[in-house]
Short mmCIF file of C-alpha atoms and ligand atoms in Angstrom, two decimals:
data_model
loop_
_atom_site.label_atom_id
_atom_site.label_comp_id
_atom_site.label_asym_id
_atom_site.label_seq_id
_atom_site.Cartn_x
_atom_site.Cartn_y
_atom_site.Cartn_z
CA MET A 17 -0.01 0.08 -0.05
CA THR A 18 1.55 3.27 -1.04
CA ALA A 19 1.52 6.49 1.14
CA ALA A 20 -0.70 7.21 3.92
CA LEU A 21 -4.75 6.96 3.49
CA PRO A 22 -5.84 10.32 2.10
CA HIS A 23 -7.59 12.10 4.96
CA PRO A 24 -11.32 11.50 4.21
CA LEU A 25 -10.88 7.87 3.48
CA THR A 26 -11.96 5.57 6.19
CA PRO A 27 -11.11 1.95 6.37
CA ASP A 28 -13.82 -0.93 6.97
CA VAL A 29 -17.15 0.88 7.26
CA GLU A 30 -20.33 -0.69 8.02
CA LEU A 31 -22.90 0.35 5.01
CA THR A 32 -26.27 0.10 6.84
CA ASP A 33 -26.72 3.76 6.87
CA TYR A 34 -25.73 4.13 3.16
CA ASN A 35 -28.22 2.05 1.47
CA THR A 36 -32.06 2.31 2.25
CA LEU A 37 -32.62 -1.64 2.32
CA ARG A 38 -30.22 -1.13 5.43
CA PHE A 39 -28.09 -4.15 4.58
CA ALA A 40 -25.05 -4.36 6.94
CA TYR A 41 -22.37 -5.39 4.59
CA ARG A 42 -18.91 -3.47 5.00
CA ALA A 43 -16.97 -1.17 2.66
CA GLN A 44 -13.24 -2.08 2.51
CA TYR A 45 -12.62 1.61 2.27
CA LEU A 46 -15.43 4.75 2.22
CA CYS A 47 -15.09 8.27 1.40
CA GLU A 48 -17.74 11.14 1.78
CA VAL A 49 -16.64 13.23 -1.23
CA GLU A 50 -17.07 17.04 -0.84
CA THR A 51 -14.90 18.56 -3.45
CA LEU A 52 -13.59 17.63 -6.91
CA HIS A 53 -10.05 18.04 -5.39
CA GLN A 54 -10.85 15.12 -3.01
CA LEU A 55 -12.33 13.06 -5.75
CA HIS A 56 -9.11 13.50 -7.85
CA GLU A 57 -6.99 12.68 -4.65
CA ILE A 58 -8.76 9.50 -3.75
CA LEU A 59 -8.93 8.12 -7.20
CA GLU A 60 -5.46 8.65 -7.81
CA TRP A 61 -4.65 6.77 -4.41
CA GLY A 62 -6.90 4.06 -5.51
CA LYS A 63 -5.16 3.56 -8.78
CA GLN A 64 -1.82 3.29 -7.14
CA ASN A 65 -3.13 0.88 -4.93
CA ALA A 66 -4.95 -1.08 -7.55
CA LEU A 67 -8.18 -0.68 -5.77
CA THR A 68 -11.44 -0.49 -7.72
CA TRP A 69 -13.84 2.24 -6.86
CA ARG A 70 -17.85 2.77 -7.15
CA ILE A 71 -20.05 5.61 -6.12
CA PHE A 72 -23.25 5.87 -4.32
CA GLY A 73 -25.68 8.89 -3.84
CA GLY A 74 -28.39 8.22 -1.31
CA GLY A 75 -28.00 4.39 -1.85
CA SER A 76 -31.69 4.12 -2.86
CA ASN A 77 -31.38 1.98 -5.80
CA LEU A 78 -29.00 -0.70 -4.57
CA VAL A 79 -29.05 -4.22 -3.41
CA ILE A 80 -25.74 -4.90 -1.67
CA CYS A 81 -25.31 -8.67 -1.42
CA GLN A 82 -21.43 -8.88 -0.29
CA ASP A 83 -19.07 -6.83 1.45
CA LEU A 84 -17.82 -4.63 -0.93
CA PRO A 85 -14.11 -4.56 -2.00
CA GLY A 86 -12.14 -1.26 -2.97
CA ILE A 87 -13.25 2.29 -2.51
CA THR A 88 -17.02 3.17 -1.90
CA LEU A 89 -17.50 7.08 -2.98
CA ILE A 90 -20.48 8.73 -1.38
CA ASN A 91 -21.33 11.61 -3.59
CA ARG A 92 -21.43 14.93 -1.44
CA LEU A 93 -20.70 17.50 -4.21
CA LYS A 94 -23.00 20.47 -3.38
CA GLY A 95 -24.22 23.53 -5.27
CA ARG A 96 -26.51 24.77 -8.09
CA VAL A 97 -26.43 27.95 -10.37
CA VAL A 98 -28.50 29.33 -13.04
CA LEU A 99 -26.63 29.30 -16.30
CA ARG A 100 -28.95 31.36 -18.41
CA GLU A 101 -32.30 32.60 -18.50
CA HIS A 102 -34.69 33.24 -21.42
CA ASP A 103 -38.30 34.37 -21.73
CA ASP A 104 -39.37 30.92 -22.01
CA PHE A 105 -36.84 28.71 -20.22
CA VAL A 106 -34.08 28.54 -17.65
CA ASP A 107 -30.92 26.35 -17.85
CA ILE A 108 -29.66 25.48 -14.35
CA GLU A 109 -26.55 23.35 -13.40
CA VAL A 110 -26.70 21.24 -10.27
CA CYS A 111 -23.96 19.38 -8.60
CA GLY A 112 -24.43 15.43 -8.33
CA GLY A 113 -24.40 15.44 -4.39
CA GLU A 114 -27.64 17.68 -4.26
CA ASN A 115 -30.63 15.97 -2.85
CA TRP A 116 -33.31 15.29 -5.62
CA HIS A 117 -36.33 15.79 -3.98
CA GLU A 118 -35.03 19.34 -2.64
CA LEU A 119 -34.18 20.31 -6.19
CA VAL A 120 -37.37 19.60 -7.40
CA ALA A 121 -39.11 21.53 -4.56
CA TRP A 122 -36.91 24.62 -5.55
CA THR A 123 -37.56 24.33 -9.08
CA VAL A 124 -41.34 24.38 -8.21
CA ALA A 125 -40.63 27.51 -5.89
CA GLN A 126 -39.28 29.44 -8.83
CA GLY A 127 -42.01 28.66 -11.03
CA TRP A 128 -39.65 26.62 -13.46
CA TRP A 129 -41.61 23.64 -15.21
CA GLY A 130 -40.29 19.99 -15.84
CA LEU A 131 -39.42 18.26 -12.70
CA GLU A 132 -42.70 18.70 -10.64
CA ASN A 133 -43.96 15.14 -11.54
CA LEU A 134 -40.83 13.54 -10.20
CA ALA A 135 -41.29 14.78 -6.70
CA LEU A 136 -40.37 12.67 -3.72
CA ILE A 137 -38.11 10.32 -5.26
CA PRO A 138 -35.37 9.73 -2.90
CA GLY A 139 -31.57 9.82 -3.71
CA SER A 140 -29.14 12.13 -5.61
CA VAL A 141 -29.26 14.32 -8.56
CA GLY A 142 -25.98 12.67 -9.61
CA ALA A 143 -27.90 9.33 -9.96
CA ALA A 144 -30.98 10.48 -11.37
CA PRO A 145 -29.52 10.20 -15.22
CA VAL A 146 -28.14 6.69 -14.23
CA GLN A 147 -31.50 4.87 -14.64
CA ASN A 148 -33.52 7.85 -16.20
CA ILE A 149 -35.58 8.26 -13.26
CA GLY A 150 -39.20 8.50 -13.97
CA ALA A 151 -42.94 8.91 -12.64
CA TYR A 152 -46.22 10.12 -13.43
CA GLY A 153 -45.44 10.01 -17.17
CA VAL A 154 -42.18 12.07 -16.98
CA GLU A 155 -38.56 10.71 -17.34
CA VAL A 156 -35.62 13.10 -16.41
CA LYS A 157 -34.15 12.89 -19.77
CA ASP A 158 -37.03 15.13 -20.80
CA CYS A 159 -35.27 17.97 -18.91
CA ILE A 160 -31.68 17.18 -19.26
CA LEU A 161 -29.56 19.29 -21.39
CA ALA A 162 -26.13 17.69 -20.53
CA VAL A 163 -24.37 15.51 -18.16
CA GLU A 164 -20.67 16.46 -16.92
CA VAL A 165 -18.78 13.71 -15.73
CA LEU A 166 -15.21 13.20 -14.56
CA ASP A 167 -13.68 10.50 -16.97
CA THR A 168 -11.63 8.11 -14.51
CA HIS A 169 -9.80 6.79 -17.41
CA THR A 170 -8.32 10.26 -18.51
CA MET A 171 -8.96 12.22 -15.18
CA GLN A 172 -10.83 14.83 -17.27
CA LEU A 173 -14.05 16.44 -17.04
CA CYS A 174 -16.49 16.21 -20.09
CA HIS A 175 -19.87 16.89 -21.04
CA LEU A 176 -22.09 14.27 -22.40
CA SER A 177 -25.11 15.11 -24.26
CA PRO A 178 -28.44 13.26 -23.94
CA THR A 179 -28.03 11.53 -27.23
CA ASP A 180 -24.59 10.14 -25.78
CA CYS A 181 -26.23 8.94 -22.54
CA ASP A 182 -28.81 6.53 -24.81
CA PHE A 183 -31.50 7.03 -22.20
CA GLY A 184 -34.24 4.51 -22.32
CA TYR A 185 -37.05 3.00 -19.90
CA ARG A 186 -35.16 3.00 -16.34
CA GLU A 187 -31.75 2.76 -18.57
CA SER A 188 -28.80 4.61 -19.81
CA ALA A 189 -25.20 4.09 -21.14
CA PHE A 190 -24.14 4.62 -17.42
CA LYS A 191 -25.32 1.39 -16.60
CA HIS A 192 -23.70 -0.45 -19.48
CA GLN A 193 -20.94 0.60 -21.56
CA TRP A 194 -19.88 3.57 -19.30
CA ALA A 195 -20.01 1.52 -15.93
CA GLY A 196 -16.95 1.82 -13.76
CA ARG A 197 -15.85 4.75 -16.09
CA TYR A 198 -17.59 8.16 -15.59
CA ILE A 199 -18.88 9.71 -12.33
CA ILE A 200 -21.45 12.17 -12.80
CA VAL A 201 -20.40 15.56 -11.24
CA LYS A 202 -22.78 17.93 -12.54
CA VAL A 203 -26.39 17.71 -14.37
CA CYS A 204 -27.59 20.54 -16.53
CA PHE A 205 -31.38 21.09 -16.68
CA ARG A 206 -33.48 23.01 -19.27
CA LEU A 207 -36.84 23.90 -17.51
CA SER A 208 -39.73 25.58 -18.95
CA LYS A 209 -41.09 29.07 -17.79
CA LEU A 210 -44.18 28.07 -19.42
CA PRO A 211 -46.61 25.66 -18.13
CA ARG A 212 -45.75 22.15 -19.29
CA ARG A 213 -48.39 19.88 -17.44
CA VAL A 214 -48.37 16.15 -17.77
CA LEU A 215 -51.40 14.62 -16.20
CA ASN A 216 -52.39 11.84 -18.02
CA TYR A 217 -50.52 9.06 -15.98
CA GLY A 218 -51.22 7.79 -12.43
CA GLY A 219 -54.70 9.25 -11.97
CA LEU A 220 -53.43 12.91 -11.87
CA ASN A 221 -56.00 13.83 -14.24
CA GLN A 222 -58.69 12.62 -12.04
CA ARG A 223 -57.53 14.74 -8.99
CA LEU A 224 -56.27 17.93 -10.97
CA ALA A 225 -58.32 20.50 -13.21
CA GLU A 226 -56.63 20.81 -16.65
CA ASN A 227 -55.24 24.38 -15.87
CA CYS A 228 -54.09 23.20 -12.29
CA SER A 229 -50.89 24.91 -10.96
CA GLN A 230 -47.58 23.61 -10.85
CA GLN A 231 -47.60 23.63 -6.92
CA GLU A 232 -50.87 21.54 -7.24
CA ILE A 233 -49.09 18.84 -9.31
CA PHE A 234 -46.32 18.75 -6.87
CA ASP A 235 -48.45 18.33 -3.79
CA THR A 236 -50.75 15.60 -5.45
CA VAL A 237 -47.60 13.54 -6.53
CA CYS A 238 -46.24 13.92 -3.07
CA GLN A 239 -49.75 12.86 -1.48
CA ILE A 240 -49.80 9.73 -3.69
CA ARG A 241 -46.46 8.62 -3.49
CA SER A 242 -46.82 9.12 0.32
CA ALA A 243 -50.00 6.99 0.41
CA LYS A 244 -48.62 4.30 -1.75
CA LEU A 245 -44.81 3.72 -0.88
CA PRO A 246 -42.98 3.17 2.22
CA ASN A 247 -40.70 5.99 3.46
CA PRO A 248 -37.51 4.40 3.63
CA ASN A 249 -36.61 6.15 6.89
CA GLU A 250 -39.27 3.95 8.32
CA LEU A 251 -39.36 0.92 6.39
CA ALA A 252 -36.30 -0.35 4.48
CA ASN A 253 -36.92 -0.52 0.67
CA VAL A 254 -35.50 0.50 -2.81
CA GLY A 255 -39.08 1.62 -4.24
CA SER A 256 -40.10 -0.23 -7.35
CA TYR A 257 -38.10 -3.57 -7.09
CA PHE A 258 -39.26 -4.79 -10.68
CA LYS A 259 -39.55 -2.88 -13.90
CA ASN A 260 -42.67 -2.97 -15.82
CA PRO A 261 -42.54 -5.63 -18.18
CA ILE A 262 -42.82 -4.51 -21.69
CA VAL A 263 -44.76 -6.87 -23.92
CA ALA A 264 -45.55 -7.15 -27.63
CA ASP A 265 -49.21 -6.25 -28.64
CA HIS A 266 -50.43 -9.73 -29.13
CA VAL A 267 -49.11 -10.83 -25.89
CA TYR A 268 -51.04 -7.91 -24.27
CA ARG A 269 -54.20 -8.80 -26.12
CA GLU A 270 -53.98 -12.57 -24.86
CA LEU A 271 -53.50 -11.48 -21.45
CA LEU A 272 -56.26 -8.93 -21.55
CA ASN A 273 -58.75 -11.89 -22.81
CA ARG A 274 -57.99 -13.85 -19.64
CA TYR A 275 -57.48 -10.96 -17.23
CA PRO A 276 -60.02 -7.95 -18.31
CA ASP A 277 -58.61 -6.08 -15.29
CA LEU A 278 -55.13 -6.02 -16.45
CA VAL A 279 -53.44 -2.84 -15.86
CA ALA A 280 -50.99 -1.59 -18.65
CA PHE A 281 -50.02 1.36 -20.41
CA PRO A 282 -49.23 1.90 -24.16
CA TYR A 283 -45.48 1.96 -25.04
CA GLY A 284 -44.84 2.80 -28.66
CA GLN A 285 -46.13 -0.31 -30.37
CA ASP A 286 -45.76 -2.35 -27.34
CA TRP A 287 -47.35 -2.22 -23.80
CA LYS A 288 -46.07 -1.74 -20.56
CA LEU A 289 -47.71 -4.06 -17.87
CA ALA A 290 -47.97 -2.89 -14.33
CA ALA A 291 -45.64 -5.14 -12.47
CA GLY A 292 -47.22 -4.10 -9.29
CA TRP A 293 -50.63 -5.59 -10.77
CA LEU A 294 -49.02 -8.83 -11.92
CA ASN A 295 -47.43 -9.38 -8.27
CA GLU A 296 -50.74 -8.73 -6.65
CA LYS A 297 -52.66 -10.81 -8.73
CA ALA A 298 -50.12 -13.72 -8.14
CA GLY A 299 -50.90 -13.02 -4.59
CA TRP A 300 -47.76 -11.47 -3.15
CA LYS A 301 -49.26 -8.28 -1.63
CA GLY A 302 -48.49 -7.96 1.84
CA LYS A 303 -46.86 -11.30 2.20
CA ARG A 304 -43.94 -11.65 4.65
CA VAL A 305 -41.32 -14.34 4.31
CA GLY A 306 -38.95 -14.30 7.25
CA GLY A 307 -37.24 -11.09 7.77
CA VAL A 308 -38.29 -9.37 4.22
CA GLY A 309 -41.77 -9.23 2.59
CA VAL A 310 -43.88 -7.44 -0.14
CA TYR A 311 -45.39 -4.07 0.87
CA SER A 312 -49.20 -4.19 2.08
CA GLU A 313 -50.02 -0.89 -0.08
CA GLN A 314 -47.98 -1.64 -3.35
CA ALA A 315 -46.88 -5.21 -4.41
CA LEU A 316 -44.23 -3.66 -6.65
CA VAL A 317 -42.17 -2.87 -3.56
CA LEU A 318 -40.38 -5.40 -1.43
CA VAL A 319 -39.49 -4.32 2.06
CA ASN A 320 -36.85 -5.25 4.78
CA TYR A 321 -38.17 -5.51 8.14
CA GLN A 322 -35.12 -6.99 9.89
CA ASP A 323 -32.48 -8.67 7.67
CA ARG A 324 -29.12 -7.60 7.94
CA HIS A 325 -28.10 -9.52 4.70
CA ALA A 326 -29.52 -10.11 0.92
CA ALA A 327 -30.21 -13.59 1.13
CA GLY A 328 -33.88 -13.52 2.05
CA LEU A 329 -34.74 -10.70 -0.33
CA LEU A 330 -33.07 -12.30 -3.39
CA SER A 331 -34.84 -15.44 -2.61
CA LEU A 332 -38.16 -13.66 -2.50
CA GLN A 333 -37.48 -11.89 -5.82
CA GLN A 334 -36.99 -15.54 -7.40
CA GLN A 335 -40.01 -16.83 -5.85
CA ILE A 336 -41.94 -13.74 -7.20
CA GLU A 337 -40.50 -14.20 -10.59
CA GLN A 338 -40.94 -17.69 -10.71
CA SER A 339 -44.79 -17.27 -9.85
CA VAL A 340 -45.28 -14.47 -12.05
CA LEU A 341 -43.92 -16.38 -15.18
CA ALA A 342 -45.84 -19.35 -14.21
CA GLN A 343 -49.24 -17.59 -14.02
CA PHE A 344 -48.87 -14.93 -16.93
CA GLY A 345 -45.81 -16.13 -19.05
CA VAL A 346 -44.13 -12.79 -18.24
CA GLN A 347 -40.46 -12.66 -17.19
CA LEU A 348 -40.15 -9.84 -14.37
CA GLU A 349 -36.61 -7.94 -14.39
CA ARG A 350 -35.19 -6.37 -11.00
CA GLU A 351 -35.01 -2.64 -11.30
CA PRO A 352 -32.23 -1.86 -8.46
CA ILE A 353 -28.55 -2.53 -8.92
CA LEU A 354 -27.01 -5.65 -7.55
CA LEU A 355 -23.59 -5.02 -5.83
CA PRO A 356 -20.85 -5.97 -6.16
CA GLY A 357 -20.69 -6.43 -9.76
CA GLU A 358 -23.39 -4.67 -11.66
CA ALA A 359 -22.96 -1.15 -13.29
CA GLU A 360 -19.40 -0.94 -11.93
C1 LIG B 416 -39.28 4.77 -1.68
C2 LIG B 416 -38.77 5.09 -3.25
C3 LIG B 416 -39.24 5.25 -4.29
C4 LIG B 416 -38.61 5.24 -5.43
N1 LIG B 416 -39.52 5.92 -6.33
C5 LIG B 416 -38.72 5.86 -7.82
C6 LIG B 416 -39.36 6.47 -8.74
O1 LIG B 416 -40.67 6.76 -8.83
N2 LIG B 416 -38.72 6.52 -10.24
C7 LIG B 416 -37.51 6.04 -10.12
O2 LIG B 416 -36.81 6.17 -11.34
N3 LIG B 416 -36.69 5.46 -9.09
C8 LIG B 416 -37.47 5.31 -7.99
N4 LIG B 416 -36.65 4.85 -6.78
C9 LIG B 416 -35.36 4.38 -6.98
C10 LIG B 416 -34.34 5.54 -6.59
O3 LIG B 416 -34.79 6.55 -5.61
C11 LIG B 416 -33.70 6.30 -7.65
O4 LIG B 416 -33.18 5.15 -8.82
C12 LIG B 416 -32.64 7.35 -7.43
O5 LIG B 416 -32.26 8.09 -8.57
C13 LIG B 416 -31.42 6.76 -6.84
O6 LIG B 416 -30.57 7.52 -6.37
P1 LIG B 416 -29.31 7.41 -5.44
O7 LIG B 416 -28.60 8.74 -5.11
O8 LIG B 416 -30.08 6.81 -4.08
O9 LIG B 416 -28.52 6.33 -6.07
P2 LIG B 416 -27.83 5.01 -5.53
O10 LIG B 416 -28.74 4.06 -5.15
O11 LIG B 416 -27.05 5.68 -4.54
O12 LIG B 416 -27.07 4.59 -6.89
C14 LIG B 416 -27.72 4.06 -7.70
C15 LIG B 416 -26.74 3.68 -9.14
O13 LIG B 416 -26.11 5.05 -9.72
C16 LIG B 416 -24.92 5.12 -9.42
N5 LIG B 416 -24.41 6.44 -9.28
C17 LIG B 416 -24.98 7.21 -8.12
N6 LIG B 416 -24.34 8.27 -8.27
C18 LIG B 416 -23.60 8.27 -9.34
C19 LIG B 416 -22.77 9.34 -9.81
N7 LIG B 416 -22.66 10.75 -9.20
N8 LIG B 416 -21.99 9.02 -10.95
C20 LIG B 416 -22.15 7.90 -11.65
N9 LIG B 416 -23.04 6.90 -11.05
C21 LIG B 416 -23.47 7.31 -10.05
C22 LIG B 416 -24.55 4.01 -8.41
O14 LIG B 416 -22.97 3.63 -8.70
C23 LIG B 416 -25.47 2.84 -8.82
O15 LIG B 416 -25.08 2.18 -9.72
C24 LIG B 416 -37.39 4.98 -5.60
C25 LIG B 416 -36.77 4.59 -4.37
C26 LIG B 416 -37.27 4.54 -3.09
C27 LIG B 416 -36.56 4.02 -1.84
#
């Protein structure tokens, strides 16, 4: 091992407070990074000592299933600035360690439209592009102008366009070809100064008038989410555990014949099936298996009541996948990232 540990790096840290499933694995080294200078210093030290790295924001989209080797960075890069203002729009640049929901609340307070449907999603700004977070008919890619990253191969900062990022449904290049290379340090958003209401998803148009205010949309999204999703500070979870499966039109029609109450949304030529509905129909809603279970209000969410390790949750995942496949012929896919190994 070369030289002394850089100051903010701590060896052998328990990760319970760094992941919202509250699994108690350990990081070989952990560092809460507050400046770009620190980030450079730690990564250089890691290279000299042949250590791998990964970065967390709020740890709200992770299933850690072993102790983590190498360096676990926690993104605490803070700050936001207005880059330019126009009559119709504003461009802002936000550091990756900022809290996502606080950013959304701030943009709503300014009257800048675009992010209000994404209220109350836990986690950091820097993680938002990674899975192209989405809710209530909006995906974050719709407002992203550019993503600023530190390229850990060259140690240079560079800007990536939304096209470069190859955004898809809960997908981006950060989870695939760029995994282990780029650290998102800032995200630039273009927000509208003119109303841009998206109300056609998740029952918003039944609760809100066509000309509702941005604040009403924000408040309604917060209300619905609070009623339906467990607060990770009270009950450990990672939100939706499964992606909504996308199926061809003929598969959708065949399922609709068998289940007239099937919940699905058009997705281009295909259909997106509500994975929560599939799980509920398969009898999983509210079931508890050992220390883990399926949330009583939303069968898409798996919760951890008391386990310190991931075996019970991964077994529950497998049981749900098997039963949904047997009943509907549809393969579910896990949404959160499994560590160590995936997307790094
Ligand atoms: C109650 C609840 C509700 C949720 N609802 C939604 C929802 O409606 N829609 C939705 O899309 N998601 C939802 N999620 C999932 C999660 O909140 C989002 O995916 C969020 O963006 C994760 O942010 P994070 O900072 O916690 O990321 P983490 O879990 O810390 O990291 C997730 C991934 O991103 C990578 N990453 C993190 N920061 C960076 C960075 N700076 N640079 C490069 N890679 C990085 C990590 O390495 C990891 O691979 C929900 C989760 C919970 C617990």
